[in-house]
Coordinates of C-alpha atoms in Angstrom, one line a residue:
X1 CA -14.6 7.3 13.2
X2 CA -14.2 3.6 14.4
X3 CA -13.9 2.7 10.4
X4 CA -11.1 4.8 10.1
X5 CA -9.3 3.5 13.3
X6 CA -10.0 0.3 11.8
X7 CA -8.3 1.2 8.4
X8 CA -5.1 2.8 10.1
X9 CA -4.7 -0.1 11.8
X10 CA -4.8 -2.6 9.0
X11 CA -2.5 -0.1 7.4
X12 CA -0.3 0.1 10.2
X13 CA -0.1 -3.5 10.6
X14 CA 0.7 -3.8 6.8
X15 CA 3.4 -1.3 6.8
X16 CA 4.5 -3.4 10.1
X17 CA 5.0 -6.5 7.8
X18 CA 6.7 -4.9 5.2
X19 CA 9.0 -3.0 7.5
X20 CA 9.8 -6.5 9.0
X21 CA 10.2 -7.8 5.7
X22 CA 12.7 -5.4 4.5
X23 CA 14.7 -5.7 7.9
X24 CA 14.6 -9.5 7.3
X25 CA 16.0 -8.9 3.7
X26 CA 19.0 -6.7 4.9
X27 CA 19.8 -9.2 7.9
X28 CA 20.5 -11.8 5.2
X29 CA 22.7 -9.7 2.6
X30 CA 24.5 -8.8 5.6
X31 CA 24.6 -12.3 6.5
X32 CA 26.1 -13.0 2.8
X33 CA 28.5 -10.0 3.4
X34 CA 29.8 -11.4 6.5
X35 CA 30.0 -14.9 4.5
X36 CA 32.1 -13.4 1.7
X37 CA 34.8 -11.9 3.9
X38 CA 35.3 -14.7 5.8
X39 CA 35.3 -16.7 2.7
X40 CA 37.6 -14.3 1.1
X41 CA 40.0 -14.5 4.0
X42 CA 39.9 -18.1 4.4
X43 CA 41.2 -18.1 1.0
X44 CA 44.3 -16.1 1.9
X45 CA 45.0 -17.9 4.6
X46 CA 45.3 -21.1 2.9
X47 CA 47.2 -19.2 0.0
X48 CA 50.0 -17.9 2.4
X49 CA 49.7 -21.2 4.6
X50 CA 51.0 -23.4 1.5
X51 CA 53.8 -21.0 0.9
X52 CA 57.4 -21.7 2.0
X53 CA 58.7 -19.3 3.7
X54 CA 60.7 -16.9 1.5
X55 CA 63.7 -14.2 3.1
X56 CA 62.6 -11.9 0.2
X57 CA 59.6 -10.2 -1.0
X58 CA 57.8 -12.1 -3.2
X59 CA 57.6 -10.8 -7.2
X60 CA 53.8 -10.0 -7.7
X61 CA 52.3 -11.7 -10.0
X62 CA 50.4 -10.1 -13.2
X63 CA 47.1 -11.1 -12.5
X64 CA 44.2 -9.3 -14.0
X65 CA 42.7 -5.8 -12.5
X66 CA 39.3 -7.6 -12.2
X67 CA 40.7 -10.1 -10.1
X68 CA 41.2 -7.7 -7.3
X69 CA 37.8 -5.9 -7.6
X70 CA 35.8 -9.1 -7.9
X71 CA 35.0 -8.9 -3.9
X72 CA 33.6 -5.4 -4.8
X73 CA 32.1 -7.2 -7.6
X74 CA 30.2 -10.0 -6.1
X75 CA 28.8 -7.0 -3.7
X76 CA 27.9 -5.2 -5.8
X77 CA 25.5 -8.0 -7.7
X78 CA 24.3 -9.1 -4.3
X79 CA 23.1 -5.4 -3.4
X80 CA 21.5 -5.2 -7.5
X81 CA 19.5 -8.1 -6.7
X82 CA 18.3 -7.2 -3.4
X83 CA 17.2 -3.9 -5.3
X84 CA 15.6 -5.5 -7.9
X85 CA 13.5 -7.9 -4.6
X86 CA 12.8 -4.7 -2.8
X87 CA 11.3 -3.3 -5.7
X88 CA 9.4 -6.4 -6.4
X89 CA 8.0 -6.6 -3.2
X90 CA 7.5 -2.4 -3.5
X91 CA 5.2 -3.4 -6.7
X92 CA 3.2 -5.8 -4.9
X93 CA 0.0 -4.4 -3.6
X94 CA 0.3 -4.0 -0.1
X95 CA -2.7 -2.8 1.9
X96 CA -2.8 1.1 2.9
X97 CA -5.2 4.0 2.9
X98 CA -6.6 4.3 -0.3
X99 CA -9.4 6.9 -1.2
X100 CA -12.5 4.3 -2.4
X101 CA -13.7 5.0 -5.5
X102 CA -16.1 3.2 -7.8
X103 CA -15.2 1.8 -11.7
X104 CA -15.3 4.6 -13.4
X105 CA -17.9 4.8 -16.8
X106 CA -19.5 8.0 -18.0
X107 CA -20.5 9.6 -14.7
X108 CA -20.2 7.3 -12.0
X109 CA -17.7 9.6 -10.1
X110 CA -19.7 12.8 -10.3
X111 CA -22.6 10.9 -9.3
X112 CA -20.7 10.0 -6.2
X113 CA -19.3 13.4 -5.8
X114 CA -22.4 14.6 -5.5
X115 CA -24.2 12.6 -3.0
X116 CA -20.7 12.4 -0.9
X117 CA -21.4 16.8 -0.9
X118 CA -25.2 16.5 -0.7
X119 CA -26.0 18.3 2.9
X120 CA -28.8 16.4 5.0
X121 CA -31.7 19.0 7.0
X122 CA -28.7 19.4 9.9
X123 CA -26.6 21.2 6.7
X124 CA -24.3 18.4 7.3
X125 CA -22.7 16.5 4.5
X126 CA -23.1 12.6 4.2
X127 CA -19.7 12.2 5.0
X128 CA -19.8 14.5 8.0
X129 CA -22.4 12.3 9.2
X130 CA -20.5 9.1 9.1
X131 CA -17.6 10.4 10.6
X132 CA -15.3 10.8 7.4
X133 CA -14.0 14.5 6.4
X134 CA -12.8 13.0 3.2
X135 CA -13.9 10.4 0.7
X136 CA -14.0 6.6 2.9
X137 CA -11.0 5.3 3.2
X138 CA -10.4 1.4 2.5
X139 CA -12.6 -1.0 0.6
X140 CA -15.5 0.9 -0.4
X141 CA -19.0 0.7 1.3
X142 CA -20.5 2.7 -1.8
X143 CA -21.6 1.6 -5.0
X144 CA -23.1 3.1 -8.3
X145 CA -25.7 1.7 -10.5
X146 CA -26.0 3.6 -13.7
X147 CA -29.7 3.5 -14.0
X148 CA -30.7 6.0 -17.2
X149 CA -28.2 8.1 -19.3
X150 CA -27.7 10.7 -16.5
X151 CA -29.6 8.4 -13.9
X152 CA -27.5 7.0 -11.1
X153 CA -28.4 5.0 -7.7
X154 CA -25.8 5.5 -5.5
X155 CA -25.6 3.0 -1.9
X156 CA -24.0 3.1 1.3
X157 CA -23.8 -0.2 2.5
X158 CA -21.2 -0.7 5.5
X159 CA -19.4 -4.1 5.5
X160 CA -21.5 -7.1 7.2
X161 CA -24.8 -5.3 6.5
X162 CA -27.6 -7.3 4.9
X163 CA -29.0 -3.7 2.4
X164 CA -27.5 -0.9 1.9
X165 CA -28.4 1.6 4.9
X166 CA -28.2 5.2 2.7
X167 CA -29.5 5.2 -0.7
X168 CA -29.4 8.1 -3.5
X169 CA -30.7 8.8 -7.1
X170 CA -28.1 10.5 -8.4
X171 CA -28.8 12.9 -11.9
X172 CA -25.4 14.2 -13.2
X173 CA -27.4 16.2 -16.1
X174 CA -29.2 18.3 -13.4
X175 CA -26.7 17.5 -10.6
X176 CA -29.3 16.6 -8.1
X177 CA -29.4 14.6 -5.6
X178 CA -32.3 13.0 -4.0
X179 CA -32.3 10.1 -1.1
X180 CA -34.4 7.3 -1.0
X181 CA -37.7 7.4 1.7
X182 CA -36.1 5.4 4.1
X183 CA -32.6 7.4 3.5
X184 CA -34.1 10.8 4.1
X185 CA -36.1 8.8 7.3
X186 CA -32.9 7.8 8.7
X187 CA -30.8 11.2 8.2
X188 CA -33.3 13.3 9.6
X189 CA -33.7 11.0 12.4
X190 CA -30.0 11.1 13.5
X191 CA -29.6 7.2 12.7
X192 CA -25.7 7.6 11.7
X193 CA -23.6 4.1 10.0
X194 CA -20.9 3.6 12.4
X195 CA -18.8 0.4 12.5

């Protein structure tokens, strides 16, 4: 249960960061917003400043219809390219919760699915007994060896541990599961991984 605390946290703390980071991303293209109007004013001003003063409307001038818009324009880009940022940083990896699963060749995975539903004597699953309802979460403790053609040694082996503390042979042909001595020792003695 601790492993998963430990998981959410890191994943809370990542989405933390990136939260951060986007508020940090729309403080500065307000920033430019606030930097274009005023630079957009200070260019009327100095355009109406230089002007004598005139006792009759002045004839508007045929300027281009771009002209006006290119405030809306220059916007516009500056949102585009904080889009295309947010989705660069959106296609770095950023830690979360992700279910752990081995490389997959031949029958790696159902080796693993079977030893994560193989039920110790207390007809408790091996998941059950280290605290997880679903496949571990975060950077996987488990590993599979392909050993024979439908031969697999699958090993649980929690982070900072010198061996792997649960160990299974794993035969996808017969989908069979069978622990190690010192596995079946230390599941029917109650001795549970918990970090």
């Amino acid at each position: 249960m601790e492993h998963r605390l430990d998981d959410l946290r890191v994943s809370l703390s990542a989405v933390r960061q990136h939260v951060a980071g986007q508020r940090q991303a729309a403080e500065e293209l307000r920033l430019s917003v606030e930097r274009l109007k005023a630079r957009a004013r200070s260019l009327d001003i100095r355009i109406t400043e230089g002007l004598a003063p005139i006792r009759e409307a002045p004839k508007a001038t045929a300027r281009p219809r771009w002209m006006e818009a290119a405030p809306y324009l220059v916007l516009a880009a500056v949102g585009i390219a904080f889009g295309l940022r947010s989705r660069q940083s959106q296609a770095a990896p950023v830690p979360v919760l992700q279910a752990a699963a081995p490389a997959v060749e031949d029958g790696s995975e159902t080796a693993l699915r079977l030893v994560y539903e193989y039920r110790a004597a207390s007809g408790r699953s091996i998941l059950e007994l280290l605290g997880h309802q679903d496949a571990p979460m975060g950077a996987s403790a488990w590993s599979v060896e392909r050993e024979d053609e439908n031969l697999y040694q699958v090993s649980y082996q929690p982070l900072g541990a010198p061996e792997p503390l649960y160990e299974f042979a794993a035969d996808t042909a017969s989908e069979t599961v069978t622990p190690t001595p010192d596995t079946l020792r230390r599941l029917s003695a109650g001795a549970v991984a918990r970090r």
